[in-house]
Amino acid sequence: MSKIGYNIKKLRNVKNLSQQAFADIFNLTRGNISSYEELRAEPKLESIIKIANYFSIPLEHLLTKQLSVNEILNFNDYFNEEGQKKLQKNFANIPFISREAIHHIKEGTFDVQKLDLIAFPMYSSHKFIALELTHEIAAPANVDIPEYTILFFEQVQIDTLHMLDNHFGMFLTNTEIFIGTYNQNKTTINLKLNEWKSEDFNTENLQSFWKLYAKFEKKL
């Protein structure tokens, strides 16, 4: 049996598409998508080709392997095959906050342990998390980063607090997420979204604060 049903569901989740929204793109019905995901049926070859082309995924991969988040986001295009082989042992599996996961945060059902993982070359023992930037995430007006860029955040460390001032960061809990700018004033630190919203840093909420580490913007 092919992997098409699994991959359709994975594509929907990463791209934050309902069954109906996915069906509308390819002139199918919500019932069609449900039957594919539940492995009760498979789409016609014509539809499979349309799905592969729409998401820029090789047809063979769509049919024969379980797609990773990297493949769905076309990250694999960035690293050539030879480079991947050399770097693979240094790739870190990083929790990835997709657009679907952002909805879970707003609904209060977010669980970082259930996030998909994205593989990326990281050479640090610190804790990281990746985020797909969308308009649904509150951010300061001066964050000049294109939508759908993948941002990598490093969890704030006590020994590097003196390096936070004026850097972009993220505040993340099970019910809230926003991007802001760190402000340091003598012994106090806060992450500021705007004049009305900020969060004060302290050791009790340390795990909620992240510092922008890197970004991945696909070149078209």
PDB file of C-alpha atoms in Angstrom:
ATOM      1  CA  MET A   1       0.000   0.000   0.000  1.00  0.00           C
ATOM      2  CA  SER A   2       1.275   3.503  -0.830  1.00  0.00           C
ATOM      3  CA  LYS A   3       1.961   6.231   1.740  1.00  0.00           C
ATOM      4  CA  ILE A   4      -0.374   8.733   0.063  1.00  0.00           C
ATOM      5  CA  GLY A   5      -2.981   8.706   2.841  1.00  0.00           C
ATOM      6  CA  TYR A   6      -0.405   9.343   5.563  1.00  0.00           C
ATOM      7  CA  ASN A   7       1.244  12.071   3.498  1.00  0.00           C
ATOM      8  CA  ILE A   8      -1.992  13.889   2.717  1.00  0.00           C
ATOM      9  CA  LYS A   9      -2.716  14.134   6.437  1.00  0.00           C
ATOM     10  CA  LYS A  10       0.856  15.249   7.159  1.00  0.00           C
ATOM     11  CA  LEU A  11       0.680  17.878   4.422  1.00  0.00           C
ATOM     12  CA  ARG A  12      -2.589  19.207   5.820  1.00  0.00           C
ATOM     13  CA  ASN A  13      -1.209  19.423   9.342  1.00  0.00           C
ATOM     14  CA  VAL A  14       2.010  21.204   8.401  1.00  0.00           C
ATOM     15  CA  LYS A  15       0.226  23.570   6.005  1.00  0.00           C
ATOM     16  CA  ASN A  16      -2.679  24.109   8.424  1.00  0.00           C
ATOM     17  CA  LEU A  17      -5.357  23.018   5.954  1.00  0.00           C
ATOM     18  CA  SER A  18      -8.685  21.484   6.944  1.00  0.00           C
ATOM     19  CA  GLN A  19      -9.904  18.452   5.012  1.00  0.00           C
ATOM     20  CA  GLN A  20     -12.372  20.707   3.197  1.00  0.00           C
ATOM     21  CA  ALA A  21      -9.732  23.308   2.335  1.00  0.00           C
ATOM     22  CA  PHE A  22      -7.394  20.605   1.011  1.00  0.00           C
ATOM     23  CA  ALA A  23     -10.227  19.063  -1.010  1.00  0.00           C
ATOM     24  CA  ASP A  24     -11.161  22.419  -2.562  1.00  0.00           C
ATOM     25  CA  ILE A  25      -7.622  22.924  -3.898  1.00  0.00           C
ATOM     26  CA  PHE A  26      -7.783  19.698  -5.890  1.00  0.00           C
ATOM     27  CA  ASN A  27     -11.487  19.620  -6.806  1.00  0.00           C
ATOM     28  CA  LEU A  28     -12.200  16.772  -4.416  1.00  0.00           C
ATOM     29  CA  THR A  29     -14.656  16.383  -1.532  1.00  0.00           C
ATOM     30  CA  ARG A  30     -14.025  16.359   2.188  1.00  0.00           C
ATOM     31  CA  GLY A  31     -15.262  12.759   2.151  1.00  0.00           C
ATOM     32  CA  ASN A  32     -12.579  11.897  -0.407  1.00  0.00           C
ATOM     33  CA  ILE A  33      -9.832  13.287   1.840  1.00  0.00           C
ATOM     34  CA  SER A  34     -11.222  11.507   4.882  1.00  0.00           C
ATOM     35  CA  SER A  35     -11.250   8.172   3.052  1.00  0.00           C
ATOM     36  CA  TYR A  36      -7.660   8.662   1.862  1.00  0.00           C
ATOM     37  CA  GLU A  37      -6.388   9.497   5.352  1.00  0.00           C
ATOM     38  CA  GLU A  38      -8.234   6.549   6.879  1.00  0.00           C
ATOM     39  CA  LEU A  39      -6.740   4.279   4.184  1.00  0.00           C
ATOM     40  CA  ARG A  40     -10.169   3.266   2.889  1.00  0.00           C
ATOM     41  CA  ALA A  41      -9.336   4.520  -0.608  1.00  0.00           C
ATOM     42  CA  GLU A  42      -6.565   6.132  -2.645  1.00  0.00           C
ATOM     43  CA  PRO A  43      -6.824   9.124  -4.989  1.00  0.00           C
ATOM     44  CA  LYS A  44      -6.636   8.716  -8.739  1.00  0.00           C
ATOM     45  CA  LEU A  45      -3.228   9.180 -10.333  1.00  0.00           C
ATOM     46  CA  GLU A  46      -4.359  12.503 -11.813  1.00  0.00           C
ATOM     47  CA  SER A  47      -5.056  13.868  -8.326  1.00  0.00           C
ATOM     48  CA  ILE A  48      -1.804  12.480  -6.930  1.00  0.00           C
ATOM     49  CA  ILE A  49       0.164  14.256  -9.648  1.00  0.00           C
ATOM     50  CA  LYS A  50      -1.660  17.523  -8.887  1.00  0.00           C
ATOM     51  CA  ILE A  51      -0.850  17.188  -5.174  1.00  0.00           C
ATOM     52  CA  ALA A  52       2.822  16.463  -5.890  1.00  0.00           C
ATOM     53  CA  ASN A  53       3.122  19.433  -8.245  1.00  0.00           C
ATOM     54  CA  TYR A  54       1.243  21.820  -5.960  1.00  0.00           C
ATOM     55  CA  PHE A  55       3.512  21.125  -2.982  1.00  0.00           C
ATOM     56  CA  SER A  56       6.704  20.670  -5.074  1.00  0.00           C
ATOM     57  CA  ILE A  57       7.246  17.139  -3.787  1.00  0.00           C
ATOM     58  CA  PRO A  58       8.633  14.338  -5.995  1.00  0.00           C
ATOM     59  CA  LEU A  59       5.833  12.002  -7.032  1.00  0.00           C
ATOM     60  CA  GLU A  60       7.797   8.938  -5.940  1.00  0.00           C
ATOM     61  CA  HIS A  61       8.313  10.386  -2.455  1.00  0.00           C
ATOM     62  CA  LEU A  62       4.636  11.218  -2.107  1.00  0.00           C
ATOM     63  CA  LEU A  63       3.718   7.623  -2.921  1.00  0.00           C
ATOM     64  CA  THR A  64       6.445   5.541  -1.339  1.00  0.00           C
ATOM     65  CA  LYS A  65       7.817   7.268   1.782  1.00  0.00           C
ATOM     66  CA  GLN A  66       6.449   9.014   4.839  1.00  0.00           C
ATOM     67  CA  LEU A  67       7.267  12.667   4.288  1.00  0.00           C
ATOM     68  CA  SER A  68       9.195  14.582   6.924  1.00  0.00           C
ATOM     69  CA  VAL A  69       8.576  18.207   7.845  1.00  0.00           C
ATOM     70  CA  ASN A  70      11.832  19.068   6.044  1.00  0.00           C
ATOM     71  CA  GLU A  71      10.541  17.622   2.779  1.00  0.00           C
ATOM     72  CA  ILE A  72       7.148  19.295   3.061  1.00  0.00           C
ATOM     73  CA  LEU A  73       8.817  22.666   3.649  1.00  0.00           C
ATOM     74  CA  ASN A  74      11.320  21.956   0.844  1.00  0.00           C
ATOM     75  CA  PHE A  75      14.252  22.264   3.239  1.00  0.00           C
ATOM     76  CA  ASN A  76      16.032  19.438   1.467  1.00  0.00           C
ATOM     77  CA  ASP A  77      16.481  21.686  -1.575  1.00  0.00           C
ATOM     78  CA  TYR A  78      18.815  23.871   0.461  1.00  0.00           C
ATOM     79  CA  PHE A  79      21.339  21.138   1.180  1.00  0.00           C
ATOM     80  CA  ASN A  80      22.801  19.241  -1.760  1.00  0.00           C
ATOM     81  CA  GLU A  81      22.998  15.472  -1.483  1.00  0.00           C
ATOM     82  CA  GLU A  82      26.720  15.384  -0.808  1.00  0.00           C
ATOM     83  CA  GLY A  83      26.415  18.062   1.862  1.00  0.00           C
ATOM     84  CA  GLN A  84      23.600  16.182   3.549  1.00  0.00           C
ATOM     85  CA  LYS A  85      25.719  13.037   3.837  1.00  0.00           C
ATOM     86  CA  LYS A  86      28.570  14.945   5.460  1.00  0.00           C
ATOM     87  CA  LEU A  87      26.358  16.900   7.828  1.00  0.00           C
ATOM     88  CA  GLN A  88      23.770  14.275   8.720  1.00  0.00           C
ATOM     89  CA  LYS A  89      25.518  13.178  11.895  1.00  0.00           C
ATOM     90  CA  ASN A  90      25.434  16.785  13.116  1.00  0.00           C
ATOM     91  CA  PHE A  91      21.771  17.425  12.305  1.00  0.00           C
ATOM     92  CA  ALA A  92      19.622  18.136  15.336  1.00  0.00           C
ATOM     93  CA  ASN A  93      15.958  17.138  15.518  1.00  0.00           C
ATOM     94  CA  ILE A  94      14.264  20.334  16.629  1.00  0.00           C
ATOM     95  CA  PRO A  95      10.606  20.691  17.728  1.00  0.00           C
ATOM     96  CA  PHE A  96       8.742  22.616  15.029  1.00  0.00           C
ATOM     97  CA  ILE A  97       5.824  24.968  15.702  1.00  0.00           C
ATOM     98  CA  SER A  98       3.761  24.849  12.519  1.00  0.00           C
ATOM     99  CA  ARG A  99       0.677  26.921  11.761  1.00  0.00           C
ATOM    100  CA  GLU A 100      -1.449  24.086  13.111  1.00  0.00           C
ATOM    101  CA  ALA A 101       0.466  24.107  16.405  1.00  0.00           C
ATOM    102  CA  ILE A 102      -0.134  27.847  16.766  1.00  0.00           C
ATOM    103  CA  HIS A 103      -3.873  27.151  16.822  1.00  0.00           C
ATOM    104  CA  HIS A 104      -3.296  24.661  19.648  1.00  0.00           C
ATOM    105  CA  ILE A 105      -1.538  27.402  21.635  1.00  0.00           C
ATOM    106  CA  LYS A 106      -4.512  29.734  21.224  1.00  0.00           C
ATOM    107  CA  GLU A 107      -6.881  26.945  22.213  1.00  0.00           C
ATOM    108  CA  GLY A 108      -4.823  26.023  25.273  1.00  0.00           C
ATOM    109  CA  THR A 109      -4.126  22.488  24.000  1.00  0.00           C
ATOM    110  CA  PHE A 110      -0.472  23.010  23.058  1.00  0.00           C
ATOM    111  CA  ASP A 111       2.042  20.304  24.016  1.00  0.00           C
ATOM    112  CA  VAL A 112       5.657  20.762  22.948  1.00  0.00           C
ATOM    113  CA  GLN A 113       6.202  17.008  23.360  1.00  0.00           C
ATOM    114  CA  LYS A 114       3.763  16.339  20.510  1.00  0.00           C
ATOM    115  CA  LEU A 115       5.358  18.677  17.972  1.00  0.00           C
ATOM    116  CA  ASP A 116       6.747  17.386  14.687  1.00  0.00           C
ATOM    117  CA  LEU A 117      10.535  17.535  14.448  1.00  0.00           C
ATOM    118  CA  ILE A 118      12.555  19.392  11.847  1.00  0.00           C
ATOM    119  CA  ALA A 119      16.151  18.344  11.089  1.00  0.00           C
ATOM    120  CA  PHE A 120      18.661  21.143  10.775  1.00  0.00           C
ATOM    121  CA  PRO A 121      22.436  21.472  11.291  1.00  0.00           C
ATOM    122  CA  MET A 122      22.949  22.802  14.799  1.00  0.00           C
ATOM    123  CA  TYR A 123      26.247  22.617  16.648  1.00  0.00           C
ATOM    124  CA  SER A 124      25.179  23.458  20.175  1.00  0.00           C
ATOM    125  CA  SER A 125      24.005  21.449  23.172  1.00  0.00           C
ATOM    126  CA  HIS A 126      21.475  24.141  24.049  1.00  0.00           C
ATOM    127  CA  LYS A 127      17.739  23.661  23.591  1.00  0.00           C
ATOM    128  CA  PHE A 128      16.185  24.945  20.359  1.00  0.00           C
ATOM    129  CA  ILE A 129      12.722  25.288  18.881  1.00  0.00           C
ATOM    130  CA  ALA A 130      11.701  26.212  15.316  1.00  0.00           C
ATOM    131  CA  LEU A 131       8.761  28.366  14.272  1.00  0.00           C
ATOM    132  CA  GLU A 132       7.104  29.085  10.936  1.00  0.00           C
ATOM    133  CA  LEU A 133       6.450  32.827  11.000  1.00  0.00           C
ATOM    134  CA  THR A 134       2.889  33.771  10.055  1.00  0.00           C
ATOM    135  CA  HIS A 135       0.623  36.786  10.503  1.00  0.00           C
ATOM    136  CA  GLU A 136      -1.096  34.904  13.338  1.00  0.00           C
ATOM    137  CA  ILE A 137       1.922  35.482  15.592  1.00  0.00           C
ATOM    138  CA  ALA A 138       2.090  38.871  17.269  1.00  0.00           C
ATOM    139  CA  ALA A 139       5.395  40.612  16.534  1.00  0.00           C
ATOM    140  CA  PRO A 140       6.800  44.176  16.679  1.00  0.00           C
ATOM    141  CA  ALA A 141       6.456  46.311  13.573  1.00  0.00           C
ATOM    142  CA  ASN A 142      10.240  46.365  13.119  1.00  0.00           C
ATOM    143  CA  VAL A 143      10.483  42.585  12.637  1.00  0.00           C
ATOM    144  CA  ASP A 144      11.223  42.776   8.925  1.00  0.00           C
ATOM    145  CA  ILE A 145      11.141  39.056   8.176  1.00  0.00           C
ATOM    146  CA  PRO A 146       9.039  37.588   5.321  1.00  0.00           C
ATOM    147  CA  GLU A 147       6.049  35.482   6.261  1.00  0.00           C
ATOM    148  CA  TYR A 148       6.648  31.698   6.302  1.00  0.00           C
ATOM    149  CA  THR A 149      10.340  32.126   7.090  1.00  0.00           C
ATOM    150  CA  ILE A 150      11.468  29.425   9.517  1.00  0.00           C
ATOM    151  CA  LEU A 151      12.888  30.979  12.683  1.00  0.00           C
ATOM    152  CA  PHE A 152      15.123  29.060  15.072  1.00  0.00           C
ATOM    153  CA  PHE A 153      15.097  30.102  18.720  1.00  0.00           C
ATOM    154  CA  GLU A 154      17.544  29.121  21.460  1.00  0.00           C
ATOM    155  CA  GLN A 155      16.243  28.857  25.005  1.00  0.00           C
ATOM    156  CA  VAL A 156      17.582  31.685  27.151  1.00  0.00           C
ATOM    157  CA  GLN A 157      20.511  30.716  29.361  1.00  0.00           C
ATOM    158  CA  ILE A 158      21.297  32.311  32.709  1.00  0.00           C
ATOM    159  CA  ASP A 159      24.952  32.815  31.774  1.00  0.00           C
ATOM    160  CA  THR A 160      24.096  34.794  28.618  1.00  0.00           C
ATOM    161  CA  LEU A 161      21.485  37.186  30.039  1.00  0.00           C
ATOM    162  CA  HIS A 162      23.862  40.104  29.527  1.00  0.00           C
ATOM    163  CA  MET A 163      23.692  39.478  25.756  1.00  0.00           C
ATOM    164  CA  LEU A 164      19.897  39.750  25.383  1.00  0.00           C
ATOM    165  CA  ASP A 165      19.483  43.521  25.193  1.00  0.00           C
ATOM    166  CA  ASN A 166      17.930  44.689  21.875  1.00  0.00           C
ATOM    167  CA  HIS A 167      17.784  41.155  20.479  1.00  0.00           C
ATOM    168  CA  PHE A 168      14.609  39.585  19.129  1.00  0.00           C
ATOM    169  CA  GLY A 169      13.121  36.800  21.175  1.00  0.00           C
ATOM    170  CA  MET A 170       9.999  34.742  21.701  1.00  0.00           C
ATOM    171  CA  PHE A 171       7.743  34.225  24.692  1.00  0.00           C
ATOM    172  CA  LEU A 172       6.086  30.803  24.614  1.00  0.00           C
ATOM    173  CA  THR A 173       3.753  29.008  27.004  1.00  0.00           C
ATOM    174  CA  ASN A 174       1.000  26.441  26.511  1.00  0.00           C
ATOM    175  CA  THR A 175      -1.483  29.262  25.954  1.00  0.00           C
ATOM    176  CA  GLU A 176       0.488  32.237  24.617  1.00  0.00           C
ATOM    177  CA  ILE A 177       3.086  33.108  22.009  1.00  0.00           C
ATOM    178  CA  PHE A 178       4.550  36.367  20.748  1.00  0.00           C
ATOM    179  CA  ILE A 179       7.793  37.742  19.344  1.00  0.00           C
ATOM    180  CA  GLY A 180       9.348  40.802  20.934  1.00  0.00           C
ATOM    181  CA  THR A 181      12.533  42.729  21.667  1.00  0.00           C
ATOM    182  CA  TYR A 182      14.537  42.201  24.842  1.00  0.00           C
ATOM    183  CA  ASN A 183      15.096  45.270  27.004  1.00  0.00           C
ATOM    184  CA  GLN A 184      17.611  45.241  29.832  1.00  0.00           C
ATOM    185  CA  ASN A 185      17.700  47.892  32.535  1.00  0.00           C
ATOM    186  CA  LYS A 186      20.274  47.277  35.258  1.00  0.00           C
ATOM    187  CA  THR A 187      18.915  44.136  36.972  1.00  0.00           C
ATOM    188  CA  THR A 188      15.616  43.767  35.085  1.00  0.00           C
ATOM    189  CA  ILE A 189      14.909  42.190  31.709  1.00  0.00           C
ATOM    190  CA  ASN A 190      11.673  42.094  29.754  1.00  0.00           C
ATOM    191  CA  LEU A 191      10.541  40.960  26.347  1.00  0.00           C
ATOM    192  CA  LYS A 192       8.475  43.727  24.780  1.00  0.00           C
ATOM    193  CA  LEU A 193       5.930  43.265  21.999  1.00  0.00           C
ATOM    194  CA  ASN A 194       4.649  46.864  22.050  1.00  0.00           C
ATOM    195  CA  GLU A 195       3.731  49.655  24.463  1.00  0.00           C
ATOM    196  CA  TRP A 196       0.877  47.598  25.893  1.00  0.00           C
ATOM    197  CA  LYS A 197       2.329  44.105  25.994  1.00  0.00           C
ATOM    198  CA  SER A 198       5.517  42.770  27.570  1.00  0.00           C
ATOM    199  CA  GLU A 199       6.661  39.953  29.843  1.00  0.00           C
ATOM    200  CA  ASP A 200       9.169  40.360  32.679  1.00  0.00           C
ATOM    201  CA  PHE A 201      11.919  37.781  32.859  1.00  0.00           C
ATOM    202  CA  ASN A 202      12.646  35.871  36.060  1.00  0.00           C
ATOM    203  CA  THR A 203      14.125  32.497  36.929  1.00  0.00           C
ATOM    204  CA  GLU A 204      10.687  30.993  37.550  1.00  0.00           C
ATOM    205  CA  ASN A 205       9.522  31.536  33.983  1.00  0.00           C
ATOM    206  CA  LEU A 206      12.935  30.990  32.369  1.00  0.00           C
ATOM    207  CA  GLN A 207      11.676  28.185  30.118  1.00  0.00           C
ATOM    208  CA  SER A 208       9.192  30.525  28.421  1.00  0.00           C
ATOM    209  CA  PHE A 209      11.878  32.838  27.003  1.00  0.00           C
ATOM    210  CA  TRP A 210      13.763  32.203  23.778  1.00  0.00           C
ATOM    211  CA  LYS A 211      16.334  34.183  21.811  1.00  0.00           C
ATOM    212  CA  LEU A 212      16.358  34.337  18.011  1.00  0.00           C
ATOM    213  CA  TYR A 213      19.270  32.188  16.865  1.00  0.00           C
ATOM    214  CA  ALA A 214      18.896  31.834  13.091  1.00  0.00           C
ATOM    215  CA  LYS A 215      16.406  32.016  10.250  1.00  0.00           C
ATOM    216  CA  PHE A 216      15.832  30.004   7.121  1.00  0.00           C
ATOM    217  CA  GLU A 217      14.349  31.835   4.166  1.00  0.00           C
ATOM    218  CA  LYS A 218      13.922  29.721   1.058  1.00  0.00           C
ATOM    219  CA  LYS A 219      15.428  31.375  -2.011  1.00  0.00           C
ATOM    220  CA  LEU A 220      13.089  31.231  -5.010  1.00  0.00           C
TER     221      LEU A 220
END
